[in-house]
Amino acid sequence: MSAYDELMEYQRDTEALGQVAGRLHWDMETVMPKGAGDQRSDELAAMEHVLHARKTEPRIGDWLAAIDEASLDEVGRANLRHIRRSYERTRRLPVKLAAEIARTTSRSHAVWAQARAEDDFAAFAPMLKEVVRLKREEGAALADGGDPYDALMDDYEPGATAADLEAMFGALRPRLVALREKVLGKPMPRGLEGTYDDDAQMELTRRIAATFGYDFSRGRVDKAVHPFSSGSGDDVRITTRTNPLDPFNCIFSTIHETGHASYEQGIDPAYRLTPLGQGVSMGVHESQSRIYENQLGRGRAFCGHLHGMMTESFGDLGMDPEAFYAAVNRVQNGYIRTESDEVQYNLHIFLRFDLERQLIAGTLDVDDLEEAWNARFLADFGYPVEKASDGVLQDVHWSLGLIGYFPTYSLGNVYAGCLNEALRGAVPDLDDQLARGDTSGATGWLRENLQRHGGLYEPREVVTRACGAAPSEGPLLDYLEAKFAGIYGL
Amino acid sequence: MSAYDELMEYQRDTEALGQVAGRLHWDMETVMPKGAGDQRSDELAAMEHVLHARKTEPRIGDWLAAIDEASLDEVGRANLRHIRRSYERTRRLPVKLAAEIARTTSRSHAVWAQARAEDDFAAFAPMLKEVVRLKREEGAALADGGDPYDALMDDYEPGATAADLEAMFGALRPRLVALREKVLGKPMPRGLEGTYDDDAQMELTRRIAATFGYDFSRGRVDKAVHPFSSGSGDDVRITTRTNPLDPFNCIFSTIHETGHASYEQGIDPAYRLTPLGQGVSMGVHESQSRIYENQLGRGRAFCGHLHGMMTESFGDLGMDPEAFYAAVNRVQNGYIRTESDEVQYNLHIFLRFDLERQLIAGTLDVDDLEEAWNARFLADFGYPVEKASDGVLQDVHWSLGLIGYFPTYSLGNVYAGCLNEALRGAVPDLDDQLARGDTSGATGWLRENLQRHGGLYEPREVVTRACGAAPSEGPLLDYLEAKFAGIYGL
């Protein structure tokens, strides 16, 4: 066997074990008995020990040194790129630091949850200080002389830099702020009224997932506290949630997760259990969930069809398709990122991006974080944060040490804007199709041009190839301005 | 850290990974999407590779050599006994042979399923020949000069020998045969008639599991093709099945699996994720499932209560409690072990035990196995096997290489007989409790005297301690003769 074949055989088990660990998380959030939590932590820790040992295994270094890269094809070189990146990253991280981060973030998550429940940032601050200290250390170790924040971000979005994103977000910001002001100056459309049966929501939401091409023979939809997608290849499961007063939450969470899941299900089966067999980055992943949810799912054309599906499930909705479309796309003030609309969502991200960079740079102290958050929120949104659970404590990410993750959400939105523009160029009658509830033109184009490649190309490259041009913020802004001008009569 | 502490820390991860692998099997049988089978095989194989590497890790030998056993308490010595046994067994087995067995039995299972569906033993025979050849080799390697069949059986029932079991089964056989003849000479009681809603069966069966002390905060009950119990400690899940024409199948499968699960849930929490944290052997496990199912669940006292529960769920059953008790305990001719009644079940086991010993001894060739099975069945049961799926192809065990497993079922029945006798001596008003649907006297005694010990004592020893005497076949035979004399008026 060649060194490359040996390496890939070794890697196959590592990938399979990664899938197993992911499925334990799915199980924990959906079907696990309540009393099994402590034991599950031990099981997850054991999987983590195995995976970490496999990723730092010295034989990987020997194989990498022995492989003649010039003899490999495009797929082989891409596999090597992923394996080398992971190997070098894990080797740069001192074992003791990695263990300390794992231990601290696992405790920190529980402290954050408690502090959030009690709206008490001071109770979380000492723990977060420790997390920030460790992540700064991690960033410095990984950066090897480069920028620590970029090094942290590289875990989620290989190749992205804070400087590039800062420029992109700087260009997004003024037009988003202007659009927000115009929209909020207009009367708010009516929302849905009444209550919507939970079981009927789940039945409908499964049909909608199927409408968007989700393959139930290789996945399933369950309820969980937080919607998520989990797994790659032939076992990609999604979760959603129901609220009798807000069926849109269930439906658009499902469409969002269907985007993530369809990406995973759409990857070339030849890449299964190789480094190419999963979505290439968080940003590209988010581009799929966002284009399914927003540009397709919340578009006028599909909303007309959805109005019909919901009427079938729940009876008369008390509004015609046009009012329904406006209700789906209501823009309103609020504190919570995950409940935010398309116009304001990215403003929430910019706030987090700027603050977490300051934390890592050491120009903002954790003790001053709540005040900094609240001042920035007031400046950006025009009304004050009243409690920490609406502000600095609302998101789980920092408690888990996920620093450098937030900007990938906005990057995903930008990518979705570019992909939407290219898709509409390639499929001129897209809206006619969507109005009939036929998403195959859209999902087929995305599968063919982006999803099937998995990890073959770098994140920016795969979007560039799909769109025929380097990604930029223009298409997202044009799309948002046109859409909301239509709904709000701007 | 002492060598013992290091070994136990290492072992903790191994135990946790074993739980994870078990949960993958549960997932596969209950919630896994249909199309995920191939990927799941790869995931299971990766877990198997990790577990095998951990069990043969040379550091275990170093730790074992370094530990001063005299310095350990009873628990420490028991842990060491389990770890040493596993380490020595896996090291005796050549790596190449272990891999060949894994590969062959994984292919063989599919061939068996196909052959069974087509009632074609000849299609399975070449595969089975290979399995038998490998298991003979394995037995010889493990036995290290001793008896190969005993060495294979040691995987399921440490300390048991074929010679001991042969003597025990020899003593059971004549009285079981005589009882069977008397019972089948009498008119058969009426069975249940009508159909029973699947959802109502599941609702009822969950209540019955709770009645038998199953802790739903550390487990769950789902449907699967085959009933089973899975997991240890704080996550012990059971499955059952429903048949609208036969609610007893669902109910008594559930009670049986509740016995297995309660054993796991009842082990001292201090033993969690150590070698003592799971049932000590297949035979002792089966003693728990059998005493819950038969001596408790199918007894006259509990059947009176069950008659009431079923009437509540399904309306009038068309028979009084006494007729219902007889219907639950009907003895009738049949081919299938898993559907057999208490009187005939062990005869099915003796047949398999004798044939598989001949296969391993080399005195019976796989080519002659179907004929040998059919001749023995005719001699024991008095009517001929008409098709292979009713005979030699009915059980999955041999296709998976599980040779030496069958006798533990009868051993479990014998242990259940002994435990039932001791339990009734200790709890004189047991039947009054069971008639009220209160199983706490029974399950409490079993937990205190047997279940909580987990792997602390050897299988035979833990039963001896619970019963105050060495196990023998007498109590099971006395119980069966008295019970069926009552029902059939012998």
XYZ file of N, CA, C and O in Angstrom, chain B residues 16-127:
448
model
N -16.579 3.525 28.468
C -17.438 4.557 27.866
C -17.578 4.323 26.362
O -18.660 4.460 25.796
N -16.475 3.949 25.707
C -16.529 3.700 24.260
C -17.380 2.462 23.958
O -18.069 2.408 22.935
N -17.348 1.486 24.861
C -18.215 0.323 24.697
C -19.685 0.731 24.758
O -20.513 0.238 23.990
N -20.012 1.654 25.660
C -21.385 2.161 25.731
C -21.768 2.874 24.434
O -22.885 2.738 23.944
N -20.832 3.645 23.894
C -21.101 4.382 22.652
C -21.392 3.394 21.508
O -22.352 3.562 20.752
N -20.568 2.356 21.409
C -20.783 1.360 20.349
C -22.149 0.698 20.512
O -22.873 0.490 19.531
N -22.512 0.410 21.756
C -23.825 -0.189 22.013
C -24.952 0.732 21.587
O -25.953 0.300 21.026
N -24.756 2.013 21.827
C -25.819 2.958 21.472
C -25.965 3.083 19.960
O -27.045 3.328 19.445
N -24.857 2.938 19.222
C -24.946 2.927 17.751
C -25.833 1.771 17.281
O -26.575 1.907 16.302
N -25.732 0.636 17.969
C -26.591 -0.501 17.617
C -28.052 -0.179 17.927
O -28.935 -0.472 17.132
N -28.294 0.411 19.091
C -29.671 0.805 19.426
C -30.214 1.732 18.342
O -31.332 1.535 17.848
N -29.435 2.725 17.989
C -29.840 3.712 16.984
C -30.199 3.016 15.663
O -31.217 3.319 15.038
N -29.347 2.061 15.289
C -29.526 1.339 14.036
C -30.852 0.585 14.004
O -31.499 0.498 12.964
N -31.274 0.062 15.154
C -32.489 -0.758 15.199
C -33.752 0.063 15.447
O -34.846 -0.484 15.387
N -33.598 1.349 15.773
C -34.787 2.115 16.153
C -35.011 3.361 15.295
O -36.078 3.529 14.727
N -34.018 4.230 15.200
C -34.260 5.543 14.593
C -33.428 5.818 13.344
O -33.654 6.819 12.661
N -32.477 4.965 13.027
C -31.580 5.259 11.900
C -32.346 5.300 10.577
O -33.189 4.449 10.324
N -32.039 6.296 9.731
C -32.646 6.300 8.395
C -32.238 5.040 7.622
O -31.109 4.560 7.761
N -33.182 4.556 6.820
C -32.961 3.302 6.077
C -31.691 3.312 5.239
O -31.010 2.302 5.104
N -31.376 4.450 4.628
C -30.261 4.496 3.681
C -28.897 4.645 4.326
O -27.888 4.773 3.638
N -28.846 4.636 5.655
C -27.572 4.901 6.346
C -26.813 3.624 6.698
O -25.783 3.678 7.364
N -27.293 2.478 6.237
C -26.731 1.197 6.663
C -25.256 1.012 6.344
O -24.480 0.588 7.196
N -24.863 1.324 5.110
C -23.456 1.114 4.731
C -22.537 1.996 5.569
O -21.503 1.551 6.065
N -22.920 3.256 5.695
C -22.086 4.168 6.485
C -22.008 3.702 7.935
O -20.947 3.757 8.556
N -23.135 3.210 8.450
C -23.133 2.735 9.835
C -22.165 1.560 10.023
O -21.489 1.453 11.049
N -22.096 0.680 9.013
C -21.133 -0.430 9.101
C -19.724 0.113 9.260
O -18.929 -0.408 10.055
N -19.404 1.142 8.496
C -18.073 1.737 8.604
C -17.859 2.375 9.980
O -16.769 2.303 10.553
N -18.903 3.013 10.496
C -18.780 3.648 11.814
C -18.570 2.587 12.893
O -17.733 2.737 13.793
N -19.344 1.498 12.796
C -19.195 0.428 13.781
C -17.817 -0.228 13.680
O -17.204 -0.568 14.696
N -17.338 -0.403 12.444
C -16.015 -1.007 12.261
C -14.943 -0.113 12.886
O -14.017 -0.603 13.550
N -15.067 1.197 12.714
C -14.088 2.122 13.298
C -14.100 2.022 14.820
O -13.044 2.004 15.471
N -15.303 1.944 15.410
C -15.390 1.777 16.871
C -14.745 0.462 17.294
O -14.054 0.391 18.316
N -14.995 -0.583 16.505
C -14.436 -1.907 16.816
C -12.907 -1.861 16.778
O -12.225 -2.427 17.637
N -12.349 -1.173 15.779
C -10.891 -1.040 15.689
C -10.341 -0.358 16.943
O -9.333 -0.772 17.510
N -11.007 0.710 17.352
C -10.545 1.443 18.537
C -10.625 0.554 19.769
O -9.678 0.460 20.555
N -11.754 -0.121 19.936
C -11.938 -0.949 21.136
C -10.943 -2.105 21.160
O -10.376 -2.422 22.206
N -10.706 -2.719 19.995
C -9.767 -3.826 19.960
C -8.353 -3.346 20.308
O -7.638 -3.988 21.084
N -7.978 -2.214 19.755
C -6.644 -1.671 20.052
C -6.508 -1.365 21.540
O -5.469 -1.619 22.155
N -7.565 -0.822 22.123
C -7.494 -0.498 23.553
C -7.397 -1.751 24.414
O -6.731 -1.753 25.443
N -8.082 -2.816 23.998
C -8.092 -4.035 24.826
C -6.778 -4.800 24.751
O -6.478 -5.591 25.633
N -6.025 -4.575 23.675
C -4.755 -5.286 23.531
C -3.561 -4.371 23.803
O -2.418 -4.773 23.624
N -3.834 -3.156 24.239
C -2.788 -2.168 24.517
C -1.731 -2.747 25.475
O -2.057 -3.171 26.589
N -0.474 -2.741 25.076
C 0.567 -3.356 25.924
C 0.714 -2.704 27.306
O 1.115 -3.386 28.262
N 0.358 -1.428 27.422
C 0.465 -0.799 28.744
C -0.394 -1.530 29.782
O -0.087 -1.511 30.975
N -1.490 -2.159 29.329
C -2.330 -2.906 30.280
C -1.490 -3.993 30.946
O -1.562 -4.193 32.168
N -0.672 -4.683 30.140
C 0.208 -5.720 30.696
C 1.172 -5.132 31.721
O 1.398 -5.713 32.792
N 1.729 -3.964 31.418
C 2.650 -3.317 32.357
C 1.939 -2.959 33.662
O 2.460 -3.191 34.755
N 0.752 -2.369 33.525
C 0.010 -1.990 34.734
C -0.304 -3.230 35.565
O -0.137 -3.245 36.769
N -0.793 -4.280 34.877
C -1.152 -5.505 35.609
C 0.051 -6.056 36.363
O -0.062 -6.508 37.509
N 1.215 -5.986 35.712
C 2.431 -6.505 36.353
C 2.837 -5.637 37.546
O 3.386 -6.125 38.531
N 2.555 -4.342 37.462
C 3.027 -3.413 38.491
C 2.115 -3.342 39.712
O 2.520 -2.869 40.766
N 0.886 -3.807 39.582
C -0.069 -3.655 40.686
C 0.168 -4.709 41.762
O 0.297 -5.891 41.457
N 0.182 -4.246 43.001
C 0.284 -5.161 44.136
C -1.132 -5.549 44.543
O -1.831 -4.819 45.239
N -1.556 -6.722 44.079
C -2.964 -7.109 44.241
C -3.367 -7.201 45.706
O -4.527 -6.935 46.057
N -2.417 -7.569 46.552
C -2.743 -7.729 47.975
C -3.158 -6.408 48.607
O -3.848 -6.387 49.631
N -2.756 -5.293 47.982
C -3.090 -3.993 48.563
C -4.508 -3.549 48.191
O -4.984 -2.522 48.656
N -5.181 -4.317 47.333
C -6.498 -3.887 46.844
C -7.628 -4.455 47.688
O -7.492 -5.518 48.292
N -8.759 -3.746 47.698
C -9.944 -4.275 48.378
C -10.700 -5.199 47.406
O -10.261 -5.440 46.281
N -11.847 -5.677 47.847
C -12.638 -6.642 47.070
C -12.999 -6.076 45.691
O -12.922 -6.785 44.676
N -13.400 -4.802 45.672
C -13.789 -4.172 44.401
C -12.587 -4.089 43.467
O -12.684 -4.401 42.269
N -11.445 -3.681 44.010
C -10.243 -3.568 43.197
C -9.840 -4.910 42.606
O -9.484 -5.010 41.426
N -9.906 -5.941 43.424
C -9.530 -7.278 42.930
C -10.507 -7.748 41.852
O -10.104 -8.370 40.860
N -11.777 -7.429 42.030
C -12.767 -7.830 41.018
C -12.513 -7.083 39.702
O -12.569 -7.675 38.611
N -12.219 -5.801 39.794
C -11.892 -5.041 38.574
C -10.716 -5.685 37.850
O -10.732 -5.870 36.633
N -9.693 -6.017 38.624
C -8.495 -6.611 38.044
C -8.802 -7.949 37.369
O -8.279 -8.258 36.295
N -9.675 -8.723 38.016
C -10.038 -10.039 37.464
C -10.649 -9.862 36.070
O -10.281 -10.548 35.116
N -11.573 -8.900 35.938
C -12.220 -8.669 34.639
C -11.228 -8.172 33.599
O -11.225 -8.621 32.459
N -10.395 -7.217 33.998
C -9.468 -6.627 33.029
C -8.443 -7.656 32.587
O -8.137 -7.780 31.401
N -7.942 -8.446 33.548
C -6.939 -9.454 33.204
C -7.537 -10.501 32.266
O -6.917 -10.888 31.276
N -8.771 -10.924 32.560
C -9.389 -11.950 31.725
C -9.539 -11.439 30.283
O -9.192 -12.138 29.332
N -10.024 -10.244 30.147
C -10.212 -9.671 28.806
C -8.871 -9.506 28.086
O -8.734 -9.835 26.894
N -7.876 -9.009 28.816
C -6.552 -8.771 28.213
C -5.930 -10.086 27.746
O -5.415 -10.176 26.628
N -6.021 -11.099 28.595
C -5.404 -12.372 28.220
C -6.135 -13.043 27.076
O -5.511 -13.626 26.184
N -7.448 -12.942 27.083
C -8.220 -13.527 25.974
C -7.875 -12.849 24.647
O -7.620 -13.516 23.649
N -7.912 -11.521 24.629
C -7.678 -10.839 23.354
C -6.239 -11.051 22.890
O -5.975 -11.122 21.700
N -5.308 -11.191 23.853
C -3.925 -11.398 23.428
C -3.682 -12.809 22.903
O -2.812 -13.030 22.077
N -4.482 -13.760 23.397
C -4.324 -15.126 22.897
C -4.825 -15.267 21.461
O -4.423 -16.174 20.742
N -5.738 -14.382 21.103
C -6.344 -14.466 19.775
C -5.459 -13.746 18.759
O -5.275 -12.536 18.854
N -4.914 -14.487 17.763
C -4.069 -13.811 16.770
C -4.860 -12.702 16.062
O -6.040 -12.884 15.737
N -4.216 -11.557 15.846
C -4.877 -10.398 15.235
C -5.501 -10.776 13.890
O -6.619 -10.378 13.565
N -4.763 -11.581 13.117
C -5.256 -11.952 11.786
C -6.540 -12.773 11.893
O -7.486 -12.578 11.126
N -6.573 -13.675 12.865
C -7.767 -14.500 13.054
C -8.949 -13.643 13.500
O -10.069 -13.793 13.008
N -8.704 -12.723 14.428
C -9.775 -11.841 14.909
C -10.365 -11.045 13.753
O -11.589 -10.914 13.630
N -9.490 -10.530 12.892
C -9.959 -9.736 11.750
C -10.751 -10.619 10.784
O -11.787 -10.201 10.253
N -10.285 -11.854 10.581
C -10.965 -12.756 9.655
C -12.352 -13.128 10.186
O -13.325 -13.209 9.429
N -12.438 -13.325 11.485
C -13.741 -13.647 12.091
C -14.696 -12.461 11.933
O -15.855 -12.628 11.558
N -14.193 -11.265 12.193
C -15.042 -10.077 12.078
C -15.558 -9.932 10.648
O -16.734 -9.682 10.417
N -14.639 -10.104 9.695
C -15.014 -9.960 8.294
C -16.032 -11.022 7.876
O -17.039 -10.729 7.243
N -15.746 -12.257 8.258
C -16.590 -13.378 7.820
C -17.982 -13.300 8.441
O -18.994 -13.468 7.756
N -18.061 -13.057 9.748
C -19.381 -13.040 10.378
C -20.203 -11.853 9.899
O -21.430 -11.931 9.856
N -19.531 -10.781 9.507
C -20.303 -9.645 9.024
C -20.919 -9.980 7.661
O -22.073 -9.660 7.389
N -20.173 -10.696 6.804
C -20.754 -11.134 5.527
C -21.786 -12.238 5.752
O -22.842 -12.291 5.133
N -21.460 -13.124 6.654
C -22.262 -14.308 6.882
C -23.677 -13.973 7.325
O -24.636 -14.654 6.977
N -23.820 -12.911 8.094
C -25.134 -12.534 8.591
C -26.095 -12.231 7.446
O -27.259 -12.669 7.454
N -25.620 -11.534 6.443
C -26.467 -11.199 5.296
C -26.813 -12.451 4.487
O -27.946 -12.610 4.016
N -25.841 -13.335 4.350
C -26.090 -14.583 3.605
C -27.147 -15.415 4.333
O -28.068 -15.974 3.725
N -27.010 -15.486 5.648
C -27.996 -16.227 6.454
C -29.400 -15.633 6.275
O -30.375 -16.368 6.071
N -29.513 -14.301 6.358
C -30.830 -13.655 6.263
C -31.486 -13.996 4.921
O -32.680 -14.295 4.852
N -30.687 -13.945 3.865
C -31.179 -14.274 2.527
C -31.590 -15.753 2.460
O -32.677 -16.082 1.966
N -30.727 -16.628 2.963
C -31.013 -18.070 2.921
C -32.267 -18.389 3.721
O -33.103 -19.196 3.298
N -32.435 -17.732 4.855
C -33.620 -17.969 5.670
C -34.875 -17.527 4.924
O -35.883 -18.223 4.919
N -34.782 -16.361 4.274
C -35.933 -15.872 3.522
C -36.306 -16.852 2.421
O -37.468 -16.962 2.039
N -35.320 -17.570 1.900
C -35.584 -18.499 0.802
C -35.622 -19.954 1.273
O -35.677 -20.867 0.436
N -35.580 -20.184 2.574
C -35.627 -21.547 3.117
C -34.607 -22.459 2.453
O -34.912 -23.588 2.081
N -33.398 -21.954 2.314
C -32.393 -22.686 1.539
C -31.109 -22.832 2.348
O -30.203 -22.004 2.251
N -31.025 -23.902 3.137
C -29.847 -24.087 3.979
C -28.567 -24.223 3.147
O -27.499 -23.736 3.541
N -28.692 -24.878 1.978
C -27.506 -25.089 1.137
C -26.850 -23.756 0.761
O -25.632 -23.688 0.580
N -27.664 -22.697 0.655
C -27.103 -21.392 0.295
C -26.290 -20.802 1.444
O -25.417 -19.958 1.233
N -26.582 -21.238 2.653
C -25.876 -20.710 3.826
C -24.706 -21.617 4.238
O -23.741 -21.157 4.844
N -24.781 -22.893 3.885
C -23.816 -23.872 4.399
C -22.345 -23.501 4.150
O -21.530 -23.595 5.075
N -21.959 -23.068 2.942
C -20.532 -22.751 2.723
C -20.030 -21.653 3.668
O -18.923 -21.732 4.200
N -20.880 -20.654 3.882
C -20.548 -19.559 4.790
C -20.410 -20.084 6.228
O -19.478 -19.730 6.952
